[in-house]
XYZ file of C-alpha atoms in Angstrom:
687
model
C 69.781 99.111 65.197
C 71.257 101.042 68.104
C 69.778 104.321 66.889
C 66.340 102.730 66.637
C 66.674 101.478 70.208
C 67.586 104.915 71.501
C 64.738 106.487 69.497
C 62.237 104.105 71.123
C 63.713 104.937 74.512
C 63.270 108.664 73.916
C 59.658 108.155 72.872
C 58.994 106.198 76.073
C 60.576 108.967 78.180
C 58.561 111.669 76.417
C 55.325 109.724 77.010
C 56.229 109.198 80.678
C 57.153 112.843 81.125
C 53.942 113.975 79.458
C 51.874 111.719 81.677
C 53.485 113.007 84.873
C 53.223 116.617 83.707
C 49.551 116.151 82.883
C 48.955 114.730 86.364
C 50.702 117.672 88.029
C 48.799 120.215 86.026
C 45.530 118.377 86.459
C 45.183 119.102 90.152
C 47.286 122.274 90.292
C 45.578 124.319 87.589
C 42.409 122.725 86.240
C 40.907 122.056 89.661
C 42.268 125.133 91.390
C 39.466 127.309 92.773
C 40.359 130.870 93.643
C 38.089 132.389 96.262
C 37.640 136.097 95.743
C 38.614 138.270 98.661
C 35.633 138.314 100.975
C 35.253 139.150 104.673
C 33.339 135.947 105.115
C 36.364 133.688 104.217
C 33.959 131.049 102.935
C 34.819 128.652 100.065
C 31.563 127.774 98.348
C 32.029 124.375 96.688
C 28.370 123.383 96.869
C 28.211 123.062 93.088
C 31.480 121.113 92.800
C 31.298 117.443 91.769
C 33.513 115.500 94.176
C 32.474 112.125 92.756
C 35.061 112.382 89.939
C 37.996 112.227 92.355
C 38.771 115.891 91.748
C 40.882 117.905 94.190
C 40.436 121.619 94.822
C 43.408 123.876 95.627
C 42.186 126.506 98.105
C 44.048 129.670 97.196
C 41.693 132.298 98.506
C 41.596 134.008 101.884
C 41.266 133.196 105.568
C 40.749 135.200 108.730
C 43.960 135.664 110.677
C 44.162 136.214 114.456
C 47.607 137.489 115.414
C 49.409 136.513 118.642
C 46.698 134.113 119.766
C 46.238 130.370 119.529
C 42.457 130.040 119.339
C 40.579 126.894 120.229
C 37.081 126.134 118.891
C 35.957 125.566 122.490
C 36.823 129.148 123.439
C 33.593 130.988 124.252
C 35.007 134.300 123.070
C 36.031 132.947 119.632
C 32.953 134.194 117.788
C 33.244 137.640 119.340
C 36.904 138.176 118.428
C 37.774 140.556 115.625
C 40.337 139.158 113.143
C 43.689 140.920 112.907
C 43.428 140.794 109.148
C 42.514 138.853 106.066
C 45.326 136.495 104.913
C 45.694 134.842 101.547
C 46.379 131.095 101.649
C 49.839 130.238 100.238
C 51.070 133.746 101.093
C 53.467 134.415 103.976
C 52.170 136.452 106.886
C 55.235 138.725 107.147
C 53.475 141.757 105.669
C 50.691 141.927 108.233
C 52.052 144.224 110.935
C 55.332 146.073 110.594
C 55.687 146.632 114.343
C 55.485 142.905 115.016
C 58.010 140.124 114.841
C 55.899 138.892 111.973
C 57.831 141.328 109.772
C 60.630 138.748 109.777
C 58.297 135.749 109.792
C 58.575 134.971 113.522
C 55.454 134.722 115.653
C 52.240 132.755 116.105
C 48.570 133.086 115.263
C 45.381 131.353 114.122
C 43.763 131.041 110.688
C 40.012 130.369 110.221
C 37.872 129.721 107.130
C 34.780 127.733 106.091
C 34.112 125.293 103.232
C 30.645 124.582 101.840
C 30.181 121.158 100.237
C 27.316 119.788 98.160
C 26.413 117.078 100.677
C 27.617 115.417 103.877
C 30.242 112.667 103.491
C 33.883 111.649 103.819
C 36.309 114.436 102.948
C 40.007 115.201 103.450
C 42.302 118.195 103.702
C 45.990 118.129 102.735
C 48.205 120.845 104.226
C 51.368 121.699 102.274
C 54.433 123.577 103.505
C 53.111 125.335 106.593
C 55.967 127.061 108.458
C 57.030 125.770 110.934
C 54.498 123.924 113.098
C 50.718 123.850 113.121
C 47.628 122.261 114.638
C 44.337 121.840 112.741
C 40.746 121.678 113.988
C 37.905 120.599 111.697
C 34.335 121.184 112.891
C 35.680 121.593 116.404
C 37.625 118.311 116.372
C 41.373 118.264 116.987
C 42.785 116.481 113.903
C 46.426 116.748 114.984
C 49.176 118.592 113.178
C 52.873 118.765 112.466
C 55.281 119.543 115.286
C 54.247 121.325 118.471
C 52.633 124.774 118.381
C 53.986 127.259 120.920
C 54.191 130.940 121.729
C 58.011 131.042 121.752
C 60.971 129.294 120.161
C 61.472 127.351 123.388
C 57.895 126.061 123.697
C 57.347 125.118 120.057
C 58.832 122.226 118.073
C 59.243 122.672 114.300
C 58.341 119.965 111.806
C 58.218 119.554 108.013
C 55.786 116.691 107.457
C 53.215 116.830 104.657
C 50.008 115.664 106.360
C 46.515 114.623 105.198
C 43.475 114.724 107.480
C 40.443 112.537 106.768
C 37.078 113.282 108.398
C 33.334 112.878 108.079
C 31.277 116.034 107.491
C 27.817 115.657 108.990
C 26.653 118.986 107.534
C 27.275 120.941 104.347
C 29.457 123.496 106.161
C 32.976 122.673 107.357
C 34.736 124.952 109.858
C 38.547 124.896 109.628
C 40.799 126.386 112.323
C 44.609 126.209 111.990
C 47.016 127.283 114.741
C 50.487 128.198 113.374
C 53.745 129.167 115.065
C 57.099 129.952 113.447
C 60.381 131.060 115.025
C 62.827 129.354 112.633
C 62.118 130.558 109.090
C 62.192 133.930 107.368
C 58.571 133.437 106.283
C 55.659 132.011 108.248
C 51.975 131.239 108.039
C 50.050 129.216 105.496
C 52.890 129.406 102.945
C 51.654 126.440 100.936
C 48.468 125.480 99.144
C 45.698 123.618 100.975
C 44.101 120.852 98.932
C 40.527 119.762 99.640
C 38.526 116.926 98.186
C 36.908 113.607 98.868
C 38.924 111.253 101.037
C 39.414 108.986 98.035
C 40.619 111.832 95.824
C 43.127 113.097 98.412
C 44.426 109.563 99.049
C 44.740 108.961 95.295
C 46.588 112.266 94.833
C 48.971 111.368 97.664
C 49.602 107.915 96.210
C 50.290 109.297 92.731
C 52.592 112.028 94.047
C 54.576 109.653 96.252
C 54.715 107.045 93.492
C 56.160 109.515 90.981
C 58.712 110.821 93.469
C 59.715 107.302 94.533
C 60.177 106.373 90.888
C 62.417 109.388 90.245
C 64.318 109.025 93.546
C 64.899 105.310 92.919
C 66.088 106.026 89.385
C 68.523 108.663 90.670
C 69.912 106.310 93.308
C 70.417 103.502 90.786
C 72.138 105.930 88.388
C 74.339 107.139 91.242
C 75.481 103.603 92.162
C 75.898 102.490 88.543
C 78.031 105.404 87.421
C 80.079 105.410 90.625
C 80.963 101.759 90.006
C 81.618 102.602 86.361
C 84.069 105.301 87.439
C 85.767 102.886 89.858
C 86.658 100.645 86.911
C 87.543 103.474 84.511
C 88.924 106.454 86.380
C 90.211 108.307 83.367
C 86.671 109.376 82.451
C 85.682 111.785 85.239
C 82.338 112.596 83.644
C 80.910 109.401 85.183
C 82.100 110.487 88.645
C 80.599 113.967 88.340
C 77.353 112.554 87.003
C 77.113 110.039 89.869
C 77.652 112.863 92.394
C 75.012 114.943 90.601
C 72.560 112.043 90.866
C 73.340 111.731 94.590
C 72.731 115.463 95.179
C 69.448 115.323 93.234
C 68.486 112.160 95.122
C 68.939 113.931 98.485
C 67.158 117.105 97.383
C 64.136 115.403 95.867
C 63.700 113.342 99.027
C 63.250 116.500 101.099
C 60.975 118.517 98.782
C 57.542 117.764 97.412
C 56.069 115.009 99.571
C 59.283 114.915 101.640
C 59.401 111.130 101.583
C 62.790 111.063 103.376
C 61.284 112.575 106.543
C 59.767 109.198 107.368
C 62.609 107.140 105.912
C 65.313 109.022 107.825
C 63.240 110.302 110.745
C 66.200 109.873 113.113
C 67.990 112.800 111.432
C 65.466 115.309 112.774
C 64.115 118.590 111.471
C 67.376 120.568 111.653
C 69.510 118.104 109.676
C 66.820 117.512 107.049
C 66.444 121.271 106.479
C 70.184 121.778 106.048
C 70.406 118.759 103.739
C 67.707 120.279 101.514
C 69.508 123.637 101.321
C 73.002 122.170 100.852
C 71.801 119.915 98.031
C 70.359 123.000 96.322
C 73.859 124.507 96.081
C 75.502 121.213 95.109
C 73.571 120.878 91.844
C 75.267 123.824 89.993
C 78.760 122.598 90.929
C 78.478 119.044 89.628
C 76.418 120.156 86.634
C 79.207 122.544 85.600
C 81.918 119.927 86.234
C 80.014 117.333 84.212
C 79.474 119.676 81.247
C 83.122 120.755 81.412
C 84.147 117.121 80.844
C 81.788 116.825 77.865
C 82.482 120.211 76.243
C 85.924 121.411 77.419
C 86.389 123.764 74.476
C 83.078 125.554 75.035
C 82.827 125.700 78.844
C 85.386 127.955 80.527
C 87.430 126.440 83.326
C 87.259 129.744 85.205
C 83.442 129.625 85.235
C 83.514 126.138 86.750
C 86.016 127.310 89.364
C 83.932 130.381 90.235
C 80.781 128.240 90.520
C 82.534 125.803 92.847
C 83.900 128.555 95.091
C 80.521 130.324 95.234
C 78.655 127.140 96.116
C 81.184 126.210 98.795
C 80.732 129.683 100.273
C 76.961 129.213 100.444
C 77.385 125.757 102.032
C 79.682 127.218 104.703
C 77.026 129.851 105.466
C 74.338 127.165 105.763
C 76.462 125.194 108.207
C 77.269 128.229 110.335
C 74.046 130.306 110.261
C 70.651 129.804 111.866
C 67.693 128.512 109.778
C 66.176 131.997 109.666
C 69.372 133.453 108.222
C 70.246 130.741 105.709
C 66.642 130.534 104.459
C 67.428 133.786 102.574
C 70.311 132.170 100.638
C 68.250 130.548 97.818
C 66.752 133.954 96.993
C 70.205 135.586 97.076
C 71.594 132.877 94.782
C 68.819 133.134 92.194
C 70.628 135.879 90.282
C 74.146 134.308 89.991
C 72.824 130.799 89.462
C 70.230 132.096 87.001
C 73.057 133.651 84.973
C 74.974 130.367 85.264
C 71.962 128.411 83.982
C 71.643 130.710 80.961
C 75.405 130.451 80.365
C 75.346 126.639 80.502
C 72.422 126.546 78.093
C 74.344 128.854 75.756
C 77.442 126.616 76.057
C 75.450 123.500 75.146
C 73.733 125.387 72.307
C 77.099 126.526 70.894
C 78.422 122.980 71.199
C 75.347 121.780 69.321
C 75.941 124.338 66.542
C 79.558 123.183 66.301
C 78.405 119.619 65.858
C 79.777 118.327 69.158
C 78.787 114.802 69.954
C 75.915 114.436 72.473
C 75.149 118.190 72.489
C 71.556 117.840 71.218
C 70.177 115.521 73.940
C 72.015 117.533 76.595
C 70.430 120.750 75.331
C 66.930 119.238 75.366
C 67.315 117.911 78.909
C 68.805 121.095 80.360
C 66.354 123.347 78.546
C 63.400 121.506 80.104
C 65.136 121.503 83.490
C 65.841 125.241 83.170
C 62.213 126.066 82.377
C 60.818 123.962 85.219
C 63.426 125.341 87.653
C 62.372 128.850 86.652
C 58.767 127.836 87.284
C 59.644 126.505 90.744
C 61.658 129.631 91.572
C 58.556 131.718 90.848
C 56.461 129.236 92.828
C 58.754 129.357 95.885
C 58.823 133.157 95.667
C 55.006 132.993 95.779
C 54.742 134.914 92.527
C 52.592 132.127 91.045
C 50.359 129.474 92.591
C 51.306 126.075 91.290
C 53.062 122.899 92.365
C 56.690 121.801 92.545
C 57.672 120.681 89.028
C 61.407 120.374 89.663
C 61.208 116.557 90.034
C 60.082 116.379 86.416
C 62.908 118.680 85.354
C 65.388 116.570 87.281
C 64.005 113.464 85.642
C 64.419 114.827 82.095
C 67.847 116.364 82.772
C 69.090 113.216 84.473
C 67.790 111.018 81.694
C 69.475 113.194 79.045
C 72.786 112.943 80.919
C 72.390 109.213 81.460
C 71.545 108.899 77.775
C 74.768 110.745 76.851
C 76.890 108.560 79.117
C 75.174 105.453 77.759
C 75.925 106.611 74.221
C 79.539 107.257 75.219
C 79.825 103.805 76.730
C 78.123 102.119 73.781
C 80.361 104.046 71.376
C 83.398 102.899 73.338
C 82.132 99.307 73.258
C 81.457 99.549 69.525
C 84.941 100.896 68.922
C 86.319 98.102 71.071
C 84.337 95.533 69.077
C 85.555 96.997 65.788
C 89.112 97.000 67.064
C 88.634 93.434 68.244
C 87.364 92.437 64.792
C 90.299 94.187 63.170
C 92.681 92.505 65.581
C 91.116 89.146 64.732
C 91.531 89.939 61.059
C 95.099 91.044 61.635
C 95.736 87.921 63.693
C 94.401 85.755 60.868
C 96.498 87.635 58.320
C 99.413 87.533 60.712
C 99.319 83.741 60.699
C 99.639 83.781 56.905
C 102.402 86.370 57.115
C 104.198 84.346 59.795
C 104.004 81.188 57.701
C 105.299 83.078 54.669
C 108.061 84.727 56.660
C 108.942 81.407 58.285
C 109.467 79.891 54.862
C 111.589 82.858 53.835
C 113.596 82.627 57.061
C 114.137 78.890 56.573
C 115.306 79.572 53.037
C 117.563 82.349 54.268
C 118.743 80.082 57.075
C 119.906 77.456 54.585
C 121.591 80.166 52.561
C 123.217 81.614 55.680
C 124.393 78.170 56.766
C 125.904 77.680 53.335
C 127.546 81.133 53.466
C 128.705 80.532 57.034
C 130.311 77.272 55.966
C 132.044 79.057 53.120
C 133.135 81.882 55.429
C 134.451 79.321 57.887
C 136.541 77.736 55.168
C 137.738 81.176 53.990
C 138.573 82.119 57.561
C 140.622 78.967 57.991
C 142.479 79.810 54.806
C 143.065 83.405 55.966
C 144.309 82.199 59.355
C 146.646 79.781 57.565
C 147.928 82.601 55.325
C 148.361 84.982 58.291
C 150.276 82.319 60.199
C 152.346 81.644 57.101
C 153.045 85.379 56.704
C 153.941 85.675 60.397
C 156.257 82.684 60.250
C 157.859 83.888 57.035
C 158.370 87.358 58.517
C 159.974 85.988 61.678
C 162.105 83.565 59.658
C 163.267 86.304 57.256
C 164.042 88.723 60.082
C 166.009 86.151 62.023
C 167.786 84.975 58.856
C 168.685 88.610 58.009
C 169.988 89.403 61.479
C 172.811 86.808 61.284
C 174.544 88.186 58.109
C 173.823 91.765 59.258
C 175.566 91.111 62.561
C 178.530 89.778 60.579
C 178.570 92.859 58.319
C 178.379 95.249 61.291
C 181.042 93.318 63.141
C 183.545 93.325 60.238
C 182.751 96.985 59.467
C 183.590 97.937 63.069
C 187.009 96.237 62.764
C 187.992 98.337 59.742
C 186.049 101.512 60.503
C 189.063 103.334 61.924
C 191.162 102.846 58.762
C 188.507 102.912 56.019
C 186.023 105.761 55.448
C 183.686 103.494 53.479
C 183.560 101.005 56.299
C 181.870 103.698 58.418
C 179.057 104.001 55.887
C 178.726 100.228 55.770
C 178.595 100.166 59.590
C 175.996 102.962 59.700
C 173.754 101.322 57.087
C 174.053 97.936 58.727
C 173.131 99.310 62.130
C 170.117 101.137 60.711
C 168.958 98.010 58.902
C 169.356 95.937 62.067
C 167.416 98.556 64.085
C 164.675 98.629 61.448
C 164.399 94.863 61.473
C 164.186 94.849 65.273
C 161.431 97.533 65.175
C 159.424 95.544 62.645
C 159.784 92.416 64.762
C 158.753 94.171 67.966
C 155.804 96.093 66.487
C 154.481 92.999 64.775
C 154.776 90.981 67.981
C 153.301 93.580 70.352
C 150.390 94.514 68.065
C 149.389 90.846 67.865
C 149.707 90.185 71.599
C 149.727 92.179 74.805
C 152.948 94.151 75.423
C 154.149 92.642 78.720
C 156.872 94.713 80.358
C 159.779 93.181 82.234
C 160.455 95.901 84.799
C 163.705 96.248 86.705
C 165.187 99.048 88.817
C 167.133 101.185 86.305
C 169.110 104.456 86.568
C 167.539 106.759 84.010
C 170.589 109.024 83.546
C 172.853 106.069 82.667
C 170.217 104.589 80.342
C 170.066 107.851 78.349
C 173.880 107.957 78.012
C 174.024 104.325 76.972
C 171.363 104.848 74.282
C 173.209 107.893 72.912
C 176.516 106.045 72.818
C 174.938 103.278 70.751
C 173.774 105.713 68.075
C 176.778 108.036 68.232
C 178.872 105.956 65.867
C 176.302 106.470 63.049
C 177.040 110.200 63.030
C 179.048 110.867 59.890
C 180.240 114.436 59.896
C 177.294 115.809 61.905
C 178.117 118.131 64.742
C 175.946 117.087 67.693
C 175.907 118.877 71.027
C 174.437 116.271 73.369
C 173.223 117.457 76.782
C 171.939 114.934 79.341
C 170.154 116.943 82.028
C 168.441 113.940 83.609
C 169.349 113.926 87.340
C 171.780 111.147 88.186
C 169.769 109.989 91.201
C 166.576 108.988 89.358
C 166.094 105.234 89.602
C 162.863 103.865 88.095
C 161.126 100.507 87.774
C 160.877 100.189 83.973
C 161.416 97.741 81.142
C 165.038 98.706 80.486
C 165.190 97.155 77.022
C 161.976 98.849 75.817
C 162.861 102.332 77.112
C 166.442 101.950 75.751
C 164.963 101.157 72.310
C 162.645 104.206 72.688
C 165.616 106.538 73.265
C 167.637 105.044 70.404
C 164.771 105.436 67.941
C 164.167 109.087 68.874
C 167.925 109.846 68.908
C 168.469 108.211 65.512
C 165.552 110.146 63.960
C 166.951 113.396 65.386
C 170.406 112.654 63.963
C 169.103 111.622 60.528
C 166.525 114.388 59.997
C 167.530 117.186 62.382
C 170.324 118.628 60.228
C 174.128 118.833 60.246
C 174.581 120.866 63.389
C 172.002 120.357 66.151
C 171.701 120.385 69.885
C 170.249 117.223 71.425
C 169.057 117.708 74.994
C 167.283 115.284 77.368
C 165.555 116.493 80.526
C 163.354 114.942 83.239
C 160.975 116.447 85.800
C 158.344 115.357 88.315
C 154.709 116.145 87.406
C 151.380 115.411 89.138
C 147.726 115.406 88.160
C 144.452 113.852 89.371
C 145.585 110.328 88.408
C 148.931 110.423 90.263
C 152.644 111.299 90.033
C 154.756 110.932 86.862
C 158.258 111.410 85.528
C 158.070 113.533 82.370
C 161.064 113.049 80.027
C 161.624 115.576 77.222
C 163.968 114.991 74.242
C 164.677 118.195 72.357
C 166.586 118.712 69.155
C 167.144 122.106 67.566
C 167.029 120.825 64.023
C 164.326 120.904 61.372
C 160.704 121.197 62.516
C 157.859 118.895 61.546
C 155.316 120.206 59.037
C 151.991 121.143 60.744
C 149.940 118.850 58.482
C 152.057 115.833 59.504
C 152.620 116.382 63.212
C 149.431 114.483 64.173
C 150.558 111.393 62.207
C 154.098 110.848 63.442
C 153.158 107.808 65.604
C 151.146 106.086 62.857
C 152.662 102.847 61.639
C 154.568 103.175 58.334
C 153.505 106.817 57.990
C 156.234 108.489 55.913
C 156.447 110.413 52.639
C 158.959 110.353 49.865
C 159.217 114.147 49.826
C 159.836 114.579 53.546
C 163.455 115.734 53.073
C 162.366 118.321 50.512
C 159.691 119.950 52.638
C 161.661 119.431 55.865
C 158.955 117.283 57.366
C 159.773 114.838 60.100
C 159.647 111.119 59.263
C 158.272 108.877 61.963
C 158.272 105.424 60.445
C 157.846 102.263 62.376
C 160.352 103.270 65.059
C 158.005 105.889 66.564
C 155.150 103.366 66.435
C 157.251 101.141 68.714
C 157.882 104.136 71.003
C 154.142 104.624 71.521
C 153.615 100.902 72.218
C 156.376 100.952 74.830
C 155.017 104.047 76.639
C 151.403 102.756 76.576
C 152.594 99.454 78.082
C 154.078 101.441 81.026
C 150.768 103.322 81.560
C 152.105 106.660 80.350
C 151.563 108.933 77.356
C 153.742 110.270 74.526
C 153.486 113.267 72.216
C 155.551 115.632 70.049
C 155.732 119.418 69.848
C 157.193 121.402 66.962
C 157.033 124.829 65.423
C 158.789 126.898 62.829
C 162.373 127.640 63.954
C 161.618 125.932 67.290
C 163.009 122.481 66.595
C 161.291 119.310 67.760
C 160.505 118.079 71.295
C 159.397 114.542 71.970
C 158.088 113.974 75.526
C 156.674 111.018 77.327
C 155.545 110.232 80.886
C 156.027 107.149 83.053
C 154.007 106.856 86.287
C 155.852 106.354 89.536
């Protein structure tokens, strides 16, 4: 359906383009009468049928009188000898090399005659006469465009396209045209002169203006539409570049052809209108390249677009800074680079079309037509051919092809959006079914989870009850064991001096009591926070006291005990916890260090980023700890049955308590050992 609509639209555009092209060619070629070069400068149209609204393009010759502004009332006019024989629509620059006319500046008068089949109402239309003129028909001043003068100061340039209607009482019409130019590189009768019945000329004017108004209005609407489109969707810059291209074409078309903007914007004046025409000429390549770059980024080089932009900006700067005579050469200078650019862009679109790029075909058709008609107009402006300005038609086709592409892009986006919307609706409908199904599953799972949660709650209660029971039983057993153990240790101490076996009983009892106390403390402090009860304590005395309490368990071991802790160190610590720490480390050293060892305790002040500490080192020269076990000495219940065989160091639960005690004080604890280097336990307590 959409393709059929676009096909109908293309057919309508082709018909409209063909109609306008036929109209242009109808009065520019079919009715063009070339007068052979003749000294008489007479156009014999006595056999021409003016009743069919035909228009004749006078492209023959005329007498030219250099450096004089002749008036039909001058008595010497008939006796004057013409300077030369000029061709209408040709510039006068070539006439005399020793004159200012060689650069197009100067003034003069053109004269020719027209023979008609009968008297009646006729009209003459003057096109593109540089830069001001005044016309006399059969001796009557018909007016002109601008003010004719003999210098740049006395003349006033103008660009209006004028028609002059008159009644011819005889079959011969005398035409005299005064021309002056001091602003353009070329001067004289640089455009065609159309002649016909007053009705035919008026009809031609109406048709020409109507076509240009149609194209100009279309360009302005496209400019506004795509600019608004870009405002709502700025990610797609092709709409912005196309809107700017439409604006540039809108301005240019208004100042060429019938120059309809001269009346609409008459307040701008001749100078501004001329610069606007030239600047718009150099704006078209820039926005055309930028637009095509957005459509075919893989085919159109970014460097080419950049070079085109820089070149065009350079030309615009020259137009703004130079005089009209100087910058009127710029279009001719730019024909070569912009001609190459046009061929390159056509090649880019053609390659994109061969590669199957979307929208390449309509773009190629539009730009190919525009390229051909632009080439035609370039030849026309260079006065190589006599024709009319066909660029408006080229602009129309090129603009329509670009608008067609953007419309297709927009419609494709809308179609994709509609398809996505349909899919979303379908997904939404399916989602409702999925949600209902999942809701049922979740409700079922919820009931199951509630059932499991209830069971877990009951199991948790049972586990808590068992843990509490275990805790209570442990505490009860430990406390019940401590009473008989205290009795055993007490009686063993009474007979230890007289009985060797009593010493072993005393040693074993003390170790069992210490083990029970470690189990009780570790169990309590792992379950709750270890809260220290700090008091001011002399560290040297605490070390001696701890050693004295383990000394009696030594049975035949030779221990050299050295307390190097300074006697003046008093610290705020939990005396009971640190005492237990020393006793545990001392007892391990005595039990597993060997028969003859040195036990040395030292203390020093250390500092780091976190503050000041007392570092206490406990060294024994006995057996070292195996390397594979040194990292596990502070793990709870970490001991091995073969530790005496491989001379490893047993930690047990006592060292676990040591770590808890040091952590509670905010310090750290570690052990160092090596082969034949003994064992050193060290810990820090912050000041």
